[in-house]
PDB file of C-alpha atoms in Angstrom:
ATOM      1  CA  MET A  99      65.980  76.772-100.293  1.00  0.00           C
ATOM      2  CA  ALA A 100      68.139  79.153-102.258  1.00  0.00           C
ATOM      3  CA  ASN A 101      71.635  79.815-100.998  1.00  0.00           C
ATOM      4  CA  LEU A 102      72.231  82.891 -98.915  1.00  0.00           C
ATOM      5  CA  GLY A 103      74.906  84.106-101.287  1.00  0.00           C
ATOM      6  CA  ARG A 104      76.215  83.701-104.818  1.00  0.00           C
ATOM      7  CA  HIS A 105      79.964  83.787-105.320  1.00  0.00           C
ATOM      8  CA  VAL A 106      81.228  84.134-108.878  1.00  0.00           C
ATOM      9  CA  LEU A 107      84.934  83.396-109.399  1.00  0.00           C
ATOM     10  CA  LEU A 108      86.067  84.826-112.689  1.00  0.00           C
ATOM     11  CA  GLU A 109      89.432  84.042-114.263  1.00  0.00           C
ATOM     12  CA  LEU A 110      90.600  86.475-116.942  1.00  0.00           C
ATOM     13  CA  TYR A 111      93.354  85.377-119.318  1.00  0.00           C
ATOM     14  CA  ASP A 112      95.187  87.054-122.187  1.00  0.00           C
ATOM     15  CA  CYS A 113      94.122  90.508-121.058  1.00  0.00           C
ATOM     16  CA  ASP A 114      95.561  93.836-122.109  1.00  0.00           C
ATOM     17  CA  PRO A 115      98.509  94.290-119.694  1.00  0.00           C
ATOM     18  CA  GLU A 116      98.111  98.066-119.690  1.00  0.00           C
ATOM     19  CA  LYS A 117      94.542  97.740-118.450  1.00  0.00           C
ATOM     20  CA  LEU A 118      95.681  95.468-115.606  1.00  0.00           C
ATOM     21  CA  GLY A 119      98.626  97.557-114.524  1.00  0.00           C
ATOM     22  CA  ASP A 120      97.218 100.833-113.299  1.00  0.00           C
ATOM     23  CA  ALA A 121      95.243 101.016-110.072  1.00  0.00           C
ATOM     24  CA  GLY A 122      93.171 103.957-111.282  1.00  0.00           C
ATOM     25  CA  SER A 123      92.168 102.152-114.453  1.00  0.00           C
ATOM     26  CA  VAL A 124      91.403  98.901-112.590  1.00  0.00           C
ATOM     27  CA  ARG A 125      89.324 100.844-110.065  1.00  0.00           C
ATOM     28  CA  HIS A 126      87.360 102.538-112.844  1.00  0.00           C
ATOM     29  CA  SER A 127      86.633  99.190-114.533  1.00  0.00           C
ATOM     30  CA  LEU A 128      85.564  97.319-111.402  1.00  0.00           C
ATOM     31  CA  MET A 129      83.441 100.155-110.035  1.00  0.00           C
ATOM     32  CA  GLY A 130      81.796 100.475-113.441  1.00  0.00           C
ATOM     33  CA  ALA A 131      80.945  96.781-113.549  1.00  0.00           C
ATOM     34  CA  ALA A 132      79.531  96.945-110.023  1.00  0.00           C
ATOM     35  CA  ALA A 133      77.334  99.876-110.949  1.00  0.00           C
ATOM     36  CA  MET A 134      76.123  98.210-114.148  1.00  0.00           C
ATOM     37  CA  ALA A 135      75.029  95.167-112.141  1.00  0.00           C
ATOM     38  CA  GLY A 136      73.073  97.348-109.720  1.00  0.00           C
ATOM     39  CA  ALA A 137      75.407  97.085-106.731  1.00  0.00           C
ATOM     40  CA  HIS A 138      75.069  99.564-103.887  1.00  0.00           C
ATOM     41  CA  ILE A 139      78.639 100.624-103.174  1.00  0.00           C
ATOM     42  CA  VAL A 140      79.608 101.111 -99.521  1.00  0.00           C
ATOM     43  CA  THR A 141      83.347 101.710 -99.753  1.00  0.00           C
ATOM     44  CA  GLU A 142      86.373 100.634-101.764  1.00  0.00           C
ATOM     45  CA  LEU A 143      90.127 100.423-101.751  1.00  0.00           C
ATOM     46  CA  PHE A 144      92.670  99.809-104.482  1.00  0.00           C
ATOM     47  CA  HIS A 145      96.353  99.197-103.951  1.00  0.00           C
ATOM     48  CA  GLN A 146      99.139  99.520-106.521  1.00  0.00           C
ATOM     49  CA  PHE A 147     101.933  97.017-105.995  1.00  0.00           C
ATOM     50  CA  ALA A 148     105.540  97.617-107.074  1.00  0.00           C
ATOM     51  CA  PRO A 149     106.907  96.722-109.534  1.00  0.00           C
ATOM     52  CA  GLN A 150     103.485  95.767-110.875  1.00  0.00           C
ATOM     53  CA  GLY A 151     100.042  94.441-110.022  1.00  0.00           C
ATOM     54  CA  VAL A 152      96.899  95.837-108.470  1.00  0.00           C
ATOM     55  CA  SER A 153      94.648  94.546-105.691  1.00  0.00           C
ATOM     56  CA  GLY A 154      91.256  96.087-105.193  1.00  0.00           C
ATOM     57  CA  VAL A 155      88.103  95.496-103.207  1.00  0.00           C
ATOM     58  CA  VAL A 156      84.689  97.102-103.459  1.00  0.00           C
ATOM     59  CA  VAL A 157      82.488  96.498-100.429  1.00  0.00           C
ATOM     60  CA  ILE A 158      78.853  96.639-101.498  1.00  0.00           C
ATOM     61  CA  GLN A 159      75.658  96.284 -99.527  1.00  0.00           C
ATOM     62  CA  GLU A 160      75.258  92.954-101.319  1.00  0.00           C
ATOM     63  CA  SER A 161      78.789  91.734-100.182  1.00  0.00           C
ATOM     64  CA  HIS A 162      81.896  92.469-102.306  1.00  0.00           C
ATOM     65  CA  LEU A 163      83.879  92.525-105.503  1.00  0.00           C
ATOM     66  CA  ALA A 164      87.609  91.838-105.451  1.00  0.00           C
ATOM     67  CA  ILE A 165      90.351  91.818-108.083  1.00  0.00           C
ATOM     68  CA  HIS A 166      94.030  90.915-108.208  1.00  0.00           C
ATOM     69  CA  THR A 167      95.980  91.541-111.382  1.00  0.00           C
ATOM     70  CA  TRP A 168      99.232  90.158-112.801  1.00  0.00           C
ATOM     71  CA  PRO A 169      99.920  92.387-115.828  1.00  0.00           C
ATOM     72  CA  GLU A 170     103.074  90.440-116.695  1.00  0.00           C
ATOM     73  CA  LYS A 171     100.928  87.311-117.161  1.00  0.00           C
ATOM     74  CA  GLY A 172      97.932  89.070-118.711  1.00  0.00           C
ATOM     75  CA  TYR A 173      95.902  87.536-115.889  1.00  0.00           C
ATOM     76  CA  ALA A 174      93.403  88.768-113.320  1.00  0.00           C
ATOM     77  CA  ALA A 175      91.424  86.923-110.642  1.00  0.00           C
ATOM     78  CA  VAL A 176      88.051  88.501-109.948  1.00  0.00           C
ATOM     79  CA  ASP A 177      85.434  87.643-107.324  1.00  0.00           C
ATOM     80  CA  VAL A 178      81.870  88.878-107.241  1.00  0.00           C
ATOM     81  CA  PHE A 179      80.058  87.832-104.081  1.00  0.00           C
ATOM     82  CA  THR A 180      76.436  88.863-103.622  1.00  0.00           C
ATOM     83  CA  CYS A 181      73.685  88.119-101.145  1.00  0.00           C
ATOM     84  CA  GLY A 182      70.016  88.793-101.625  1.00  0.00           C
ATOM     85  CA  THR A 183      68.031  88.649-104.826  1.00  0.00           C
ATOM     86  CA  GLU A 184      68.301  92.243-106.017  1.00  0.00           C
ATOM     87  CA  MET A 185      71.728  91.952-107.611  1.00  0.00           C
ATOM     88  CA  ASP A 186      72.731  89.288-110.124  1.00  0.00           C
ATOM     89  CA  PRO A 187      76.529  88.833-109.934  1.00  0.00           C
ATOM     90  CA  SER A 188      76.650  87.305-113.408  1.00  0.00           C
ATOM     91  CA  LEU A 189      75.760  90.713-114.850  1.00  0.00           C
ATOM     92  CA  CYS A 190      79.266  91.867-113.907  1.00  0.00           C
ATOM     93  CA  ILE A 191      80.965  89.328-116.143  1.00  0.00           C
ATOM     94  CA  ALA A 192      80.536  90.879-119.596  1.00  0.00           C
ATOM     95  CA  PRO A 193      81.572  94.415-118.587  1.00  0.00           C
ATOM     96  CA  ILE A 194      84.632  93.052-116.777  1.00  0.00           C
ATOM     97  CA  LEU A 195      85.719  90.935-119.745  1.00  0.00           C
ATOM     98  CA  GLU A 196      85.363  93.932-122.017  1.00  0.00           C
ATOM     99  CA  ALA A 197      87.102  96.363-119.660  1.00  0.00           C
ATOM    100  CA  PHE A 198      90.245  94.247-119.441  1.00  0.00           C
ATOM    101  CA  GLY A 199      90.225  92.934-122.994  1.00  0.00           C
ATOM    102  CA  ALA A 200      90.201  89.294-121.843  1.00  0.00           C
ATOM    103  CA  ARG A 201      90.529  86.911-124.787  1.00  0.00           C
ATOM    104  CA  ARG A 202      89.932  83.814-122.616  1.00  0.00           C
ATOM    105  CA  HIS A 203      88.042  83.427-119.355  1.00  0.00           C
ATOM    106  CA  MET A 204      86.597  80.900-116.974  1.00  0.00           C
ATOM    107  CA  VAL A 205      83.688  81.304-114.566  1.00  0.00           C
ATOM    108  CA  VAL A 206      82.792  79.225-111.543  1.00  0.00           C
ATOM    109  CA  GLU A 207      79.788  80.035-109.371  1.00  0.00           C
ATOM    110  CA  ILE A 208      79.610  78.723-105.828  1.00  0.00           C
ATOM    111  CA  GLY A 209      76.613  79.005-103.516  1.00  0.00           C
ATOM    112  CA  ARG A 210      77.484  80.394-100.079  1.00  0.00           C
ATOM    113  CA  GLY A 211      75.641  79.535 -96.877  1.00  0.00           C
ATOM    114  CA  ALA A 212      74.298  76.289 -98.326  1.00  0.00           C
ATOM    115  CA  GLY A 213      74.559  74.613 -94.941  1.00  0.00           C
ATOM    116  CA  LEU A 214      72.035  76.936 -93.335  1.00  0.00           C
ATOM    117  CA  GLY A 215      69.339  74.499 -94.421  1.00  0.00           C
TER     118      GLY A 215
ATOM    119  CA  MET B  42     102.544  73.405-112.701  1.00  0.00           C
ATOM    120  CA  ALA B  43     101.147  74.685-109.419  1.00  0.00           C
ATOM    121  CA  ASN B  44      98.323  77.184-109.561  1.00  0.00           C
ATOM    122  CA  LEU B  45      99.146  80.844-109.251  1.00  0.00           C
ATOM    123  CA  GLY B  46      96.828  81.238-106.289  1.00  0.00           C
ATOM    124  CA  ARG B  47      95.009  79.270-103.615  1.00  0.00           C
ATOM    125  CA  HIS B  48      91.518  80.401-102.680  1.00  0.00           C
ATOM    126  CA  VAL B  49      90.006  78.930 -99.517  1.00  0.00           C
ATOM    127  CA  LEU B  50      86.260  79.428 -99.082  1.00  0.00           C
ATOM    128  CA  LEU B  51      85.301  78.863 -95.478  1.00  0.00           C
ATOM    129  CA  GLU B  52      81.701  78.564 -94.289  1.00  0.00           C
ATOM    130  CA  LEU B  53      81.168  79.078 -90.554  1.00  0.00           C
ATOM    131  CA  TYR B  54      77.908  77.868 -89.006  1.00  0.00           C
ATOM    132  CA  ASP B  55      76.472  77.969 -85.496  1.00  0.00           C
ATOM    133  CA  CYS B  56      78.857  80.708 -84.435  1.00  0.00           C
ATOM    134  CA  ASP B  57      78.607  82.945 -81.389  1.00  0.00           C
ATOM    135  CA  PRO B  58      76.350  85.799 -82.618  1.00  0.00           C
ATOM    136  CA  GLU B  59      78.088  88.330 -80.385  1.00  0.00           C
ATOM    137  CA  LYS B  60      81.419  87.567 -82.021  1.00  0.00           C
ATOM    138  CA  LEU B  61      79.913  88.095 -85.471  1.00  0.00           C
ATOM    139  CA  GLY B  62      78.100  91.303 -84.667  1.00  0.00           C
ATOM    140  CA  ASP B  63      80.751  93.843 -83.809  1.00  0.00           C
ATOM    141  CA  ALA B  64      83.058  95.220 -86.488  1.00  0.00           C
ATOM    142  CA  GLY B  65      85.883  95.802 -84.010  1.00  0.00           C
ATOM    143  CA  SER B  66      85.740  92.230 -82.782  1.00  0.00           C
ATOM    144  CA  VAL B  67      85.504  90.798 -86.311  1.00  0.00           C
ATOM    145  CA  ARG B  68      88.456  92.938 -87.369  1.00  0.00           C
ATOM    146  CA  HIS B  69      90.528  91.738 -84.417  1.00  0.00           C
ATOM    147  CA  SER B  70      89.762  88.091 -85.217  1.00  0.00           C
ATOM    148  CA  LEU B  71      90.468  88.274 -88.952  1.00  0.00           C
ATOM    149  CA  MET B  72      93.636  90.342 -88.560  1.00  0.00           C
ATOM    150  CA  GLY B  73      94.841  87.893 -85.925  1.00  0.00           C
ATOM    151  CA  ALA B  74      94.264  84.910 -88.200  1.00  0.00           C
ATOM    152  CA  ALA B  75      96.076  86.662 -91.049  1.00  0.00           C
ATOM    153  CA  ALA B  76      99.047  87.379 -88.823  1.00  0.00           C
ATOM    154  CA  MET B  77      99.150  83.810 -87.492  1.00  0.00           C
ATOM    155  CA  ALA B  78      99.308  82.494 -91.057  1.00  0.00           C
ATOM    156  CA  GLY B  79     102.220  84.779 -91.880  1.00  0.00           C
ATOM    157  CA  ALA B  80     100.356  87.264 -94.073  1.00  0.00           C
ATOM    158  CA  HIS B  81     101.941  90.613 -94.844  1.00  0.00           C
ATOM    159  CA  ILE B  82      99.130  93.093 -94.292  1.00  0.00           C
ATOM    160  CA  VAL B  83      98.876  96.013 -96.736  1.00  0.00           C
ATOM    161  CA  THR B  84      95.607  97.661 -95.693  1.00  0.00           C
ATOM    162  CA  GLU B  85      92.163  96.764 -94.393  1.00  0.00           C
ATOM    163  CA  LEU B  86      88.624  97.999 -94.041  1.00  0.00           C
ATOM    164  CA  PHE B  87      85.716  96.818 -91.948  1.00  0.00           C
ATOM    165  CA  HIS B  88      82.150  98.050 -92.251  1.00  0.00           C
ATOM    166  CA  GLN B  89      79.367  97.732 -89.676  1.00  0.00           C
ATOM    167  CA  PHE B  90      75.948  97.307 -91.256  1.00  0.00           C
ATOM    168  CA  ALA B  91      72.695  98.390 -89.583  1.00  0.00           C
ATOM    169  CA  PRO B  92      70.813  96.758 -88.016  1.00  0.00           C
ATOM    170  CA  GLN B  93      73.442  94.016 -88.003  1.00  0.00           C
ATOM    171  CA  GLY B  94      76.242  92.338 -89.918  1.00  0.00           C
ATOM    172  CA  VAL B  95      79.848  93.142 -90.688  1.00  0.00           C
ATOM    173  CA  SER B  96      81.814  93.094 -93.932  1.00  0.00           C
ATOM    174  CA  GLY B  97      85.572  93.238 -93.823  1.00  0.00           C
ATOM    175  CA  VAL B  98      88.518  92.892 -96.144  1.00  0.00           C
ATOM    176  CA  VAL B  99      92.220  92.646 -95.418  1.00  0.00           C
ATOM    177  CA  VAL B 100      94.433  93.259 -98.455  1.00  0.00           C
ATOM    178  CA  ILE B 101      97.695  91.380 -97.992  1.00  0.00           C
ATOM    179  CA  GLN B 102     100.773  91.170-100.170  1.00  0.00           C
ATOM    180  CA  GLU B 103      99.697  87.581-100.850  1.00  0.00           C
ATOM    181  CA  SER B 104      96.147  88.703-102.027  1.00  0.00           C
ATOM    182  CA  HIS B 105      93.264  89.061 -99.495  1.00  0.00           C
ATOM    183  CA  LEU B 106      91.043  87.861 -96.701  1.00  0.00           C
ATOM    184  CA  ALA B 107      87.349  88.765 -96.673  1.00  0.00           C
ATOM    185  CA  ILE B 108      84.483  88.149 -94.288  1.00  0.00           C
ATOM    186  CA  HIS B 109      80.744  88.769 -94.252  1.00  0.00           C
ATOM    187  CA  THR B 110      78.751  87.985 -91.128  1.00  0.00           C
ATOM    188  CA  TRP B 111      75.072  87.335 -90.437  1.00  0.00           C
ATOM    189  CA  PRO B 112      74.849  87.325 -86.615  1.00  0.00           C
ATOM    190  CA  GLU B 113      71.132  86.552 -86.727  1.00  0.00           C
ATOM    191  CA  LYS B 114      71.928  83.288 -88.537  1.00  0.00           C
ATOM    192  CA  GLY B 115      75.122  82.498 -86.643  1.00  0.00           C
ATOM    193  CA  TYR B 116      76.800  82.393 -90.055  1.00  0.00           C
ATOM    194  CA  ALA B 117      79.874  83.922 -91.632  1.00  0.00           C
ATOM    195  CA  ALA B 118      81.371  83.529 -95.107  1.00  0.00           C
ATOM    196  CA  VAL B 119      85.162  83.846 -95.131  1.00  0.00           C
ATOM    197  CA  ASP B 120      87.599  83.884 -98.041  1.00  0.00           C
ATOM    198  CA  VAL B 121      91.345  83.506 -97.823  1.00  0.00           C
ATOM    199  CA  PHE B 122      93.051  84.026-101.172  1.00  0.00           C
ATOM    200  CA  THR B 123      96.826  83.721-101.376  1.00  0.00           C
ATOM    201  CA  CYS B 124      99.421  83.710-104.114  1.00  0.00           C
ATOM    202  CA  GLY B 125     102.986  82.559-103.825  1.00  0.00           C
ATOM    203  CA  THR B 126     104.343  79.791-101.653  1.00  0.00           C
ATOM    204  CA  GLU B 127     105.264  81.689 -98.504  1.00  0.00           C
ATOM    205  CA  MET B 128     101.779  81.758 -96.988  1.00  0.00           C
ATOM    206  CA  ASP B 129      99.554  78.717 -96.514  1.00  0.00           C
ATOM    207  CA  PRO B 130      95.901  79.902 -96.426  1.00  0.00           C
ATOM    208  CA  SER B 131      94.800  76.744 -94.621  1.00  0.00           C
ATOM    209  CA  LEU B 132      96.676  77.964 -91.546  1.00  0.00           C
ATOM    210  CA  CYS B 133      93.982  80.622 -91.133  1.00  0.00           C
ATOM    211  CA  ILE B 134      91.202  78.087 -90.705  1.00  0.00           C
ATOM    212  CA  ALA B 135      91.706  76.918 -87.108  1.00  0.00           C
ATOM    213  CA  PRO B 136      92.167  80.401 -85.616  1.00  0.00           C
ATOM    214  CA  ILE B 137      89.087  81.675 -87.460  1.00  0.00           C
ATOM    215  CA  LEU B 138      86.927  78.755 -86.281  1.00  0.00           C
ATOM    216  CA  GLU B 139      88.055  79.359 -82.733  1.00  0.00           C
ATOM    217  CA  ALA B 140      87.639  83.139 -82.860  1.00  0.00           C
ATOM    218  CA  PHE B 141      83.994  82.919 -83.922  1.00  0.00           C
ATOM    219  CA  GLY B 142      83.071  79.811 -81.947  1.00  0.00           C
ATOM    220  CA  ALA B 143      81.936  77.957 -85.065  1.00  0.00           C
ATOM    221  CA  ARG B 144      80.400  74.580 -84.185  1.00  0.00           C
ATOM    222  CA  ARG B 145      80.097  73.514 -87.837  1.00  0.00           C
ATOM    223  CA  HIS B 146      82.117  74.524 -90.860  1.00  0.00           C
ATOM    224  CA  MET B 147      82.852  73.674 -94.449  1.00  0.00           C
ATOM    225  CA  VAL B 148      85.987  74.370 -96.462  1.00  0.00           C
ATOM    226  CA  VAL B 149      86.451  74.413-100.218  1.00  0.00           C
ATOM    227  CA  GLU B 150      89.785  75.221-101.807  1.00  0.00           C
ATOM    228  CA  ILE B 151      89.945  76.377-105.402  1.00  0.00           C
ATOM    229  CA  GLY B 152      93.091  76.895-107.433  1.00  0.00           C
ATOM    230  CA  ARG B 153      93.255  80.268-109.162  1.00  0.00           C
ATOM    231  CA  GLY B 154      95.050  80.945-112.414  1.00  0.00           C
ATOM    232  CA  ALA B 155      94.928  77.282-113.457  1.00  0.00           C
ATOM    233  CA  GLY B 156      94.511  78.275-117.093  1.00  0.00           C
ATOM    234  CA  LEU B 157      97.905  79.969-117.241  1.00  0.00           C
ATOM    235  CA  GLY B 158      99.383  76.598-118.201  1.00  0.00           C
TER     236      GLY B 158
END
């Protein structure tokens, strides 16, 4: 049986710090990636930390996307969690890499709800 | 070098469906667990799906907590993502298990930002 959910953990390294530093820009990039992957957006929130860093979450009908950025390290941690078969979370990866100018990345995908049998 | 972040993925099985079904109750449980683990809460949102299911996110200074519930399956997927050394995400586990009456669970912890060197 397929898992109930797919959870993609995406590590972005050597990004453009300017693209990680502004909540409006981060919001635009993550919402764009969600839309490109066919997500149905329910609601979202993005928070600008001082002196730097952004945290954002997009709740979608298929579960969520989340991002935390460390501009001073050129690093962002992104999660794309989907349930159902209509949305493929891996389709978010390329637009996210491009949006933040990541020169290195790592992806791990974890099945959620595997113990439901 | 320690990882930048700790990401605990918590699978809750055989939960009390009533405790998974109401956004207000789910919010109370997740916010309580965050507080017990010493999180500094920035903002939160919880969404009630129809006919059933709740998605919720708590943005904390240390990163985030997220939950998605499937009352009809007695299942919830929870994430606790923290950065820094002040908050231990594993301290959220016991209060969350108790709040939802989970009779089975699985925990995976993944280091985030490991490629920063």
